Short mmCIF file of C-alpha atoms and ligand atoms in Angstrom, two decimals:
data_model
loop_
_atom_site.label_atom_id
_atom_site.label_comp_id
_atom_site.label_asym_id
_atom_site.label_seq_id
_atom_site.Cartn_x
_atom_site.Cartn_y
_atom_site.Cartn_z
CA MET A 1 -9.56 12.38 17.36
CA LYS A 2 -11.72 10.52 14.84
CA VAL A 3 -14.54 8.64 16.56
CA GLY A 4 -16.64 5.98 14.85
CA ILE A 5 -20.14 5.06 15.94
CA VAL A 6 -21.73 1.81 14.76
CA GLY A 7 -25.49 1.98 15.23
CA ALA A 8 -26.98 5.35 14.30
CA GLY A 9 -30.22 4.87 16.24
CA MET A 10 -31.20 6.93 19.26
CA VAL A 11 -28.17 6.12 21.45
CA GLY A 12 -25.57 6.27 18.68
CA SER A 13 -26.90 9.55 17.28
CA ALA A 14 -27.18 11.10 20.77
CA ALA A 15 -23.53 10.20 21.36
CA GLY A 16 -22.60 11.68 17.98
CA TYR A 17 -24.54 14.85 18.79
CA ALA A 18 -22.82 15.21 22.18
CA LEU A 19 -19.38 14.52 20.68
CA ALA A 20 -19.88 17.02 17.86
CA LEU A 21 -21.44 19.85 19.89
CA THR A 22 -18.76 19.66 22.57
CA GLY A 23 -16.02 19.39 19.93
CA THR A 24 -14.69 16.30 21.75
CA ALA A 25 -14.23 14.50 18.42
CA ALA A 26 -12.66 16.33 15.47
CA ARG A 27 -14.45 13.86 13.19
CA VAL A 28 -17.49 11.65 13.85
CA VAL A 29 -18.35 8.79 11.47
CA LEU A 30 -21.75 7.11 11.73
CA VAL A 31 -22.18 3.56 10.39
CA ASP A 32 -25.46 1.66 10.35
CA ARG A 33 -26.95 -1.32 8.54
CA ASN A 34 -29.61 1.20 7.57
CA GLU A 35 -27.45 3.49 5.40
CA LYS A 36 -30.19 6.03 4.85
CA LEU A 37 -30.62 6.44 8.59
CA ALA A 38 -26.87 6.88 9.16
CA LEU A 39 -26.73 9.56 6.45
CA ALA A 40 -29.81 11.37 7.74
CA GLN A 41 -28.51 11.41 11.33
CA ALA A 42 -25.07 12.60 10.19
CA GLN A 43 -26.59 15.44 8.16
CA ASP A 44 -28.95 16.47 10.94
CA ILE A 45 -26.10 16.55 13.50
CA ALA A 46 -23.79 18.29 11.01
CA HIS A 47 -26.33 21.10 10.66
CA ALA A 48 -26.18 21.71 14.43
CA VAL A 49 -22.38 21.82 14.58
CA PRO A 50 -21.76 25.31 13.09
CA PHE A 51 -23.56 26.75 16.14
CA ALA A 52 -21.09 25.12 18.53
CA SER A 53 -17.83 23.65 17.24
CA SER A 54 -15.80 22.72 14.17
CA SER A 55 -16.29 18.94 14.27
CA VAL A 56 -16.91 17.14 10.97
CA VAL A 57 -19.79 14.65 10.99
CA GLU A 58 -20.32 12.11 8.21
CA ALA A 59 -21.81 8.71 7.45
CA GLY A 60 -20.06 5.82 5.75
CA GLY A 61 -19.42 2.11 5.54
CA TYR A 62 -17.06 0.20 7.84
CA ASP A 63 -14.09 1.29 5.69
CA ALA A 64 -14.78 4.89 6.77
CA LEU A 65 -13.75 3.89 10.34
CA ALA A 66 -10.08 3.61 9.28
CA GLY A 67 -7.87 5.61 11.65
CA ALA A 68 -10.52 6.00 14.38
CA GLY A 69 -9.10 6.21 17.91
CA VAL A 70 -12.38 5.10 19.46
CA VAL A 71 -15.35 3.22 18.00
CA ILE A 72 -18.62 3.31 19.95
CA LEU A 73 -20.75 0.18 19.53
CA ALA A 74 -24.40 1.20 19.79
CA ALA A 75 -25.91 -1.21 17.29
CA GLY A 76 -28.65 -3.60 18.18
CA VAL A 77 -32.21 -3.63 19.24
CA GLY A 78 -33.70 -1.31 21.84
CA GLN A 79 -35.21 -2.29 25.17
CA LYS A 80 -38.99 -2.66 24.99
CA PRO A 81 -41.29 -1.47 27.78
CA GLY A 82 -41.21 -4.07 30.57
CA GLU A 83 -38.33 -5.98 28.99
CA SER A 84 -35.35 -6.62 31.27
CA ARG A 85 -31.89 -5.87 29.93
CA LEU A 86 -31.02 -9.53 30.13
CA ASP A 87 -33.91 -10.37 27.78
CA LEU A 88 -32.18 -8.34 25.10
CA LEU A 89 -29.11 -10.49 25.21
CA ALA A 90 -29.79 -13.11 22.60
CA ARG A 91 -30.85 -10.55 20.01
CA ASN A 92 -27.89 -8.26 20.53
CA ALA A 93 -25.23 -10.98 20.76
CA ALA A 94 -26.00 -12.02 17.16
CA VAL A 95 -25.69 -8.43 15.92
CA PHE A 96 -22.30 -8.05 17.63
CA ALA A 97 -20.79 -11.17 16.05
CA ASP A 98 -21.10 -9.36 12.72
CA VAL A 99 -20.29 -5.82 13.88
CA VAL A 100 -17.17 -6.52 15.97
CA ALA A 101 -15.39 -8.45 13.19
CA GLN A 102 -16.00 -5.62 10.72
CA VAL A 103 -14.86 -2.91 13.14
CA ARG A 104 -11.67 -4.80 14.03
CA ALA A 105 -10.79 -5.21 10.35
CA ALA A 106 -11.42 -1.54 9.56
CA ALA A 107 -9.97 0.12 12.70
CA PRO A 108 -7.53 -2.28 14.38
CA GLU A 109 -6.06 0.43 16.65
CA ALA A 110 -9.38 1.67 18.04
CA ILE A 111 -10.49 1.40 21.65
CA LEU A 112 -14.03 -0.04 21.66
CA LEU A 113 -16.73 1.60 23.79
CA VAL A 114 -19.74 -0.68 24.24
CA ALA A 115 -23.15 0.96 24.75
CA SER A 116 -25.65 -1.73 23.73
CA ASN A 117 -27.57 -3.48 26.52
CA PRO A 118 -27.25 -5.61 28.54
CA VAL A 119 -24.00 -3.65 28.52
CA ASP A 120 -21.91 -5.81 30.87
CA ILE A 121 -22.62 -8.99 28.94
CA MET A 122 -22.15 -7.18 25.61
CA THR A 123 -18.79 -5.92 26.90
CA ASP A 124 -17.76 -9.47 27.79
CA ILE A 125 -18.90 -10.74 24.38
CA THR A 126 -17.06 -7.90 22.60
CA THR A 127 -13.87 -8.64 24.53
CA ARG A 128 -14.01 -12.27 23.45
CA LEU A 129 -15.00 -11.52 19.83
CA SER A 130 -12.38 -8.81 19.37
CA GLY A 131 -9.35 -10.55 20.88
CA LEU A 132 -8.40 -7.18 22.39
CA PRO A 133 -7.10 -6.87 25.96
CA PRO A 134 -9.94 -6.03 28.42
CA ALA A 135 -8.41 -2.57 29.04
CA ARG A 136 -9.38 -1.60 25.47
CA VAL A 137 -12.99 -2.87 25.47
CA ILE A 138 -14.95 -0.60 27.78
CA GLY A 139 -18.66 -0.75 28.55
CA SER A 140 -20.53 2.39 29.61
CA GLY A 141 -21.58 0.30 32.62
CA THR A 142 -22.87 2.28 35.58
CA ILE A 143 -21.59 5.65 34.42
CA LEU A 144 -25.18 6.97 34.32
CA ASP A 145 -26.29 5.22 37.51
CA THR A 146 -23.35 6.81 39.31
CA ALA A 147 -24.26 10.25 37.91
CA ARG A 148 -27.86 9.77 39.02
CA PHE A 149 -26.77 8.61 42.52
CA ARG A 150 -24.61 11.73 42.92
CA SER A 151 -27.30 14.02 41.63
CA LEU A 152 -29.99 12.65 43.99
CA LEU A 153 -27.61 12.82 46.98
CA GLY A 154 -26.57 16.33 45.94
CA ALA A 155 -30.21 17.42 45.67
CA HIS A 156 -30.97 16.03 49.14
CA LEU A 157 -28.01 17.86 50.69
CA GLY A 158 -28.22 21.04 48.60
CA ILE A 159 -24.69 20.40 47.30
CA SER A 160 -23.37 20.19 43.75
CA PRO A 161 -23.23 16.57 42.51
CA GLN A 162 -19.64 17.33 41.47
CA SER A 163 -18.71 17.56 45.15
CA VAL A 164 -20.39 14.21 45.90
CA HIS A 165 -18.14 11.16 45.52
CA ALA A 166 -20.17 7.99 45.37
CA TYR A 167 -20.32 5.04 42.98
CA VAL A 168 -22.76 2.48 41.68
CA LEU A 169 -20.95 -0.83 41.21
CA GLY A 170 -21.59 -4.18 39.55
CA GLU A 171 -24.18 -4.79 36.84
CA HIS A 172 -25.79 -1.89 34.98
CA GLY A 173 -29.20 -3.28 35.82
CA ASP A 174 -31.31 -4.83 38.52
CA SER A 175 -28.47 -6.23 40.66
CA GLU A 176 -26.41 -3.02 40.74
CA VAL A 177 -24.94 -1.94 44.10
CA LEU A 178 -25.14 1.60 45.45
CA ALA A 179 -21.98 1.93 47.55
CA TRP A 180 -23.42 3.99 50.41
CA SER A 181 -20.84 3.05 53.01
CA ASN A 182 -17.93 4.83 51.30
CA ALA A 183 -19.86 7.80 49.85
CA ARG A 184 -18.18 11.13 50.59
CA VAL A 185 -18.98 14.81 50.21
CA GLY A 186 -15.80 16.77 49.74
CA SER A 187 -13.44 14.66 51.83
CA GLU A 188 -15.97 13.85 54.59
CA PRO A 189 -18.08 10.72 55.01
CA LEU A 190 -21.65 11.23 53.74
CA ALA A 191 -23.33 10.54 57.11
CA SER A 192 -21.20 13.15 58.87
CA VAL A 193 -21.91 15.85 56.25
CA ALA A 194 -25.62 15.00 56.17
CA ALA A 195 -25.80 15.37 59.98
CA GLN A 196 -23.90 18.69 59.91
CA LEU A 197 -26.28 20.04 57.27
CA GLY A 198 -29.38 18.88 59.16
CA ALA A 199 -30.34 16.56 56.29
CA PRO A 200 -29.73 13.08 57.72
CA ILE A 201 -29.81 10.01 55.50
CA THR A 202 -32.87 8.36 57.05
CA ALA A 203 -34.17 4.98 55.93
CA ASP A 204 -36.79 6.84 53.87
CA VAL A 205 -34.22 9.03 52.12
CA ARG A 206 -32.06 6.03 51.43
CA ALA A 207 -34.98 4.07 49.98
CA ARG A 208 -36.03 7.03 47.81
CA VAL A 209 -32.52 7.57 46.40
CA ASP A 210 -32.07 3.84 45.87
CA ALA A 211 -35.35 3.59 43.94
CA GLY A 212 -34.56 6.78 42.00
CA VAL A 213 -31.28 5.30 40.78
CA ARG A 214 -32.58 1.80 40.10
CA ARG A 215 -35.87 2.77 38.47
CA ALA A 216 -34.61 5.73 36.41
CA ALA A 217 -34.33 3.88 33.10
CA TYR A 218 -37.65 2.07 33.56
CA THR A 219 -39.46 5.34 34.29
CA ILE A 220 -38.01 7.03 31.20
CA ILE A 221 -38.80 4.01 29.02
CA GLU A 222 -42.42 4.13 30.22
CA GLY A 223 -42.65 7.77 29.19
CA LYS A 224 -40.73 7.90 25.90
CA GLY A 225 -39.93 4.33 24.87
CA ALA A 226 -36.15 4.41 25.40
CA THR A 227 -33.34 6.48 26.90
CA TRP A 228 -30.71 8.28 24.85
CA TYR A 229 -29.61 11.77 25.95
CA GLY A 230 -28.08 10.70 29.25
CA ILE A 231 -26.13 7.80 27.81
CA GLY A 232 -25.14 9.87 24.75
CA ALA A 233 -23.54 12.50 27.02
CA GLY A 234 -21.96 9.76 29.17
CA LEU A 235 -20.35 8.18 26.10
CA ALA A 236 -18.99 11.57 25.02
CA ARG A 237 -17.50 11.95 28.53
CA LEU A 238 -15.72 8.59 28.14
CA VAL A 239 -14.34 9.63 24.75
CA GLN A 240 -13.07 12.88 26.26
CA ALA A 241 -11.19 10.97 29.00
CA ILE A 242 -9.54 8.82 26.32
CA ALA A 243 -8.87 11.59 23.77
CA GLN A 244 -7.32 13.87 26.39
CA ASP A 245 -5.52 11.05 28.24
CA GLU A 246 -7.12 12.27 31.47
CA GLN A 247 -6.57 9.29 33.81
CA THR A 248 -9.97 10.16 35.30
CA VAL A 249 -11.78 7.80 37.67
CA LEU A 250 -15.13 6.76 36.17
CA SER A 251 -17.37 3.76 36.87
CA VAL A 252 -17.17 1.68 33.70
CA SER A 253 -17.42 -2.00 32.87
CA ILE A 254 -14.55 -4.16 31.65
CA ARG A 255 -13.88 -7.88 31.85
CA THR A 256 -12.11 -8.17 35.21
CA ALA A 257 -9.76 -11.02 36.09
CA HIS A 258 -10.68 -11.22 39.79
CA VAL A 259 -13.63 -9.44 41.37
CA ALA A 260 -16.11 -10.24 44.14
CA GLY A 261 -15.05 -13.88 44.28
CA ARG A 262 -15.42 -14.41 40.50
CA ARG A 263 -12.94 -14.69 37.68
CA ASP A 264 -13.28 -13.01 34.30
CA VAL A 265 -16.55 -11.16 34.64
CA ALA A 266 -17.41 -7.78 33.11
CA LEU A 267 -18.93 -5.31 35.58
CA SER A 268 -18.46 -1.76 36.78
CA LEU A 269 -15.90 -0.58 39.32
CA PRO A 270 -14.29 2.83 39.60
CA ARG A 271 -11.55 2.67 36.96
CA VAL A 272 -8.82 4.97 35.69
CA LEU A 273 -9.46 5.92 32.05
CA GLY A 274 -7.00 7.51 29.60
CA ALA A 275 -5.48 7.15 26.13
CA ALA A 276 -4.52 3.50 26.70
CA GLY A 277 -8.03 2.65 27.90
CA VAL A 278 -8.44 1.44 31.48
CA THR A 279 -5.05 1.59 33.22
CA ALA A 280 -6.20 0.63 36.74
CA SER A 281 -9.27 -0.63 38.56
CA LEU A 282 -10.10 0.44 42.09
CA HIS A 283 -11.64 -2.10 44.47
CA PRO A 284 -13.56 0.02 47.01
CA ALA A 285 -13.78 -0.93 50.69
CA LEU A 286 -17.44 -1.96 51.17
CA ASP A 287 -19.52 -2.96 54.19
CA PRO A 288 -20.58 -6.63 54.52
CA ALA A 289 -24.03 -6.14 52.91
CA GLU A 290 -22.53 -4.30 49.93
CA THR A 291 -19.78 -6.90 49.58
CA GLU A 292 -22.43 -9.61 49.47
CA ALA A 293 -24.54 -7.63 46.97
CA LEU A 294 -21.54 -7.11 44.66
CA ALA A 295 -20.77 -10.83 44.82
CA ALA A 296 -24.39 -11.58 43.91
CA SER A 297 -24.23 -9.10 41.00
CA ALA A 298 -21.00 -10.69 39.73
CA ALA A 299 -22.60 -14.14 40.06
CA VAL A 300 -25.66 -13.15 38.02
CA LEU A 301 -23.47 -11.75 35.24
CA LYS A 302 -21.08 -14.69 35.27
CA GLU A 303 -23.87 -17.25 35.11
CA THR A 304 -25.59 -15.45 32.24
CA THR A 305 -22.34 -15.17 30.29
CA GLU A 306 -21.53 -18.83 30.84
CA ALA A 307 -24.97 -19.84 29.60
CA LEU A 308 -24.06 -18.29 26.24
CA ASP A 309 -22.47 -20.78 23.93
CA LEU A 310 -19.84 -18.54 22.29
P1 ADP B 401 -31.06 2.37 20.69
O1 ADP B 401 -32.22 3.04 21.34
O2 ADP B 401 -30.36 1.35 21.55
O3 ADP B 401 -30.12 3.32 20.03
P2 ADP B 401 -32.11 1.88 18.03
O4 ADP B 401 -33.01 0.79 17.56
O5 ADP B 401 -32.58 3.29 17.97
O6 ADP B 401 -31.71 1.46 19.53
O7 ADP B 401 -30.71 1.80 17.25
C1 ADP B 401 -30.01 0.65 16.99
C2 ADP B 401 -29.42 0.76 15.59
O8 ADP B 401 -28.58 -0.38 15.36
C3 ADP B 401 -30.46 0.78 14.48
O9 ADP B 401 -30.31 1.98 13.73
C4 ADP B 401 -30.13 -0.45 13.64
O10 ADP B 401 -30.29 -0.25 12.25
C5 ADP B 401 -28.66 -0.67 13.98
N1 ADP B 401 -28.23 -2.04 13.71
C6 ADP B 401 -28.87 -3.20 14.03
N2 ADP B 401 -28.16 -4.26 13.60
C7 ADP B 401 -27.04 -3.77 13.00
C8 ADP B 401 -25.92 -4.37 12.35
N3 ADP B 401 -25.79 -5.69 12.26
N4 ADP B 401 -24.97 -3.54 11.84
C9 ADP B 401 -25.08 -2.20 11.96
N5 ADP B 401 -26.12 -1.58 12.55
C10 ADP B 401 -27.08 -2.35 13.06
#
């Protein structure tokens, strides 16, 4: 599959690198307002590829996106230290008005993967700007938060994160909801497995995991200015699910008709992802506190989106 990436900064190039090294995309095309940057990133990634796969990596203008099956939208401005994701909104919304129109004209068949933050709002904006059905405009959402949740739980239990089934729902950001009550290890409820292994989920453990998931991006931003490898690999995983028509369950953000008492709000739920985009959304059974927290997360996102005059 040919995969386009608009925005060849840290996130876009990390996604391109992951896609090329894993061979997930036969062809990767990088587009950026800064043409020299797009070319330099494409050449740098292309020089890594012979060690790993046979992907072709190139830079070009929007016309080079013709025939792409997926276009990743990673253009915009990065999050500054201390800046909330919602503060980024006004700056990135203006960039997307330009980018989405050009991508739609060049690659009308492409599924759009939104990476720019605040990702849920940018996904909603992209859905409206593109005129595409919500199933084909997919935000990376809480894919990384979910991975982090599983990895911290796995580390606590001494079990591979791949055997931990747990999701982070709602906003990719401060109001996100760690769905503890339905977390499972293998097919067993988390609390039961934790007790059997002598590693109970105490209030302290829960608080530490919660903070580890919620604060992960802030901690990395403090140390290196931004985050890119994790999200780059996450985006490549989403492309793989689409390119191979996997029907895999992943926590991604799309504009959802009815969720948590709100209509038409983009947020993350576990969703089935394949060649047609999102083919189903799963509404997990939550406890009352989580249900309330998801409603609050949906409300924050809905109010922010409505405040935008698009
Ligand atoms: P991040 O860390 O989110 O990747 P960067 O600043 O590294 O942030 O990358 C964002 C990229 O988006 C930059 O390379 C910038 O040139 C690009 N960009 C910004 N506005 C546009 C636009 N209108 N069209 C295409 N690319 C854009």
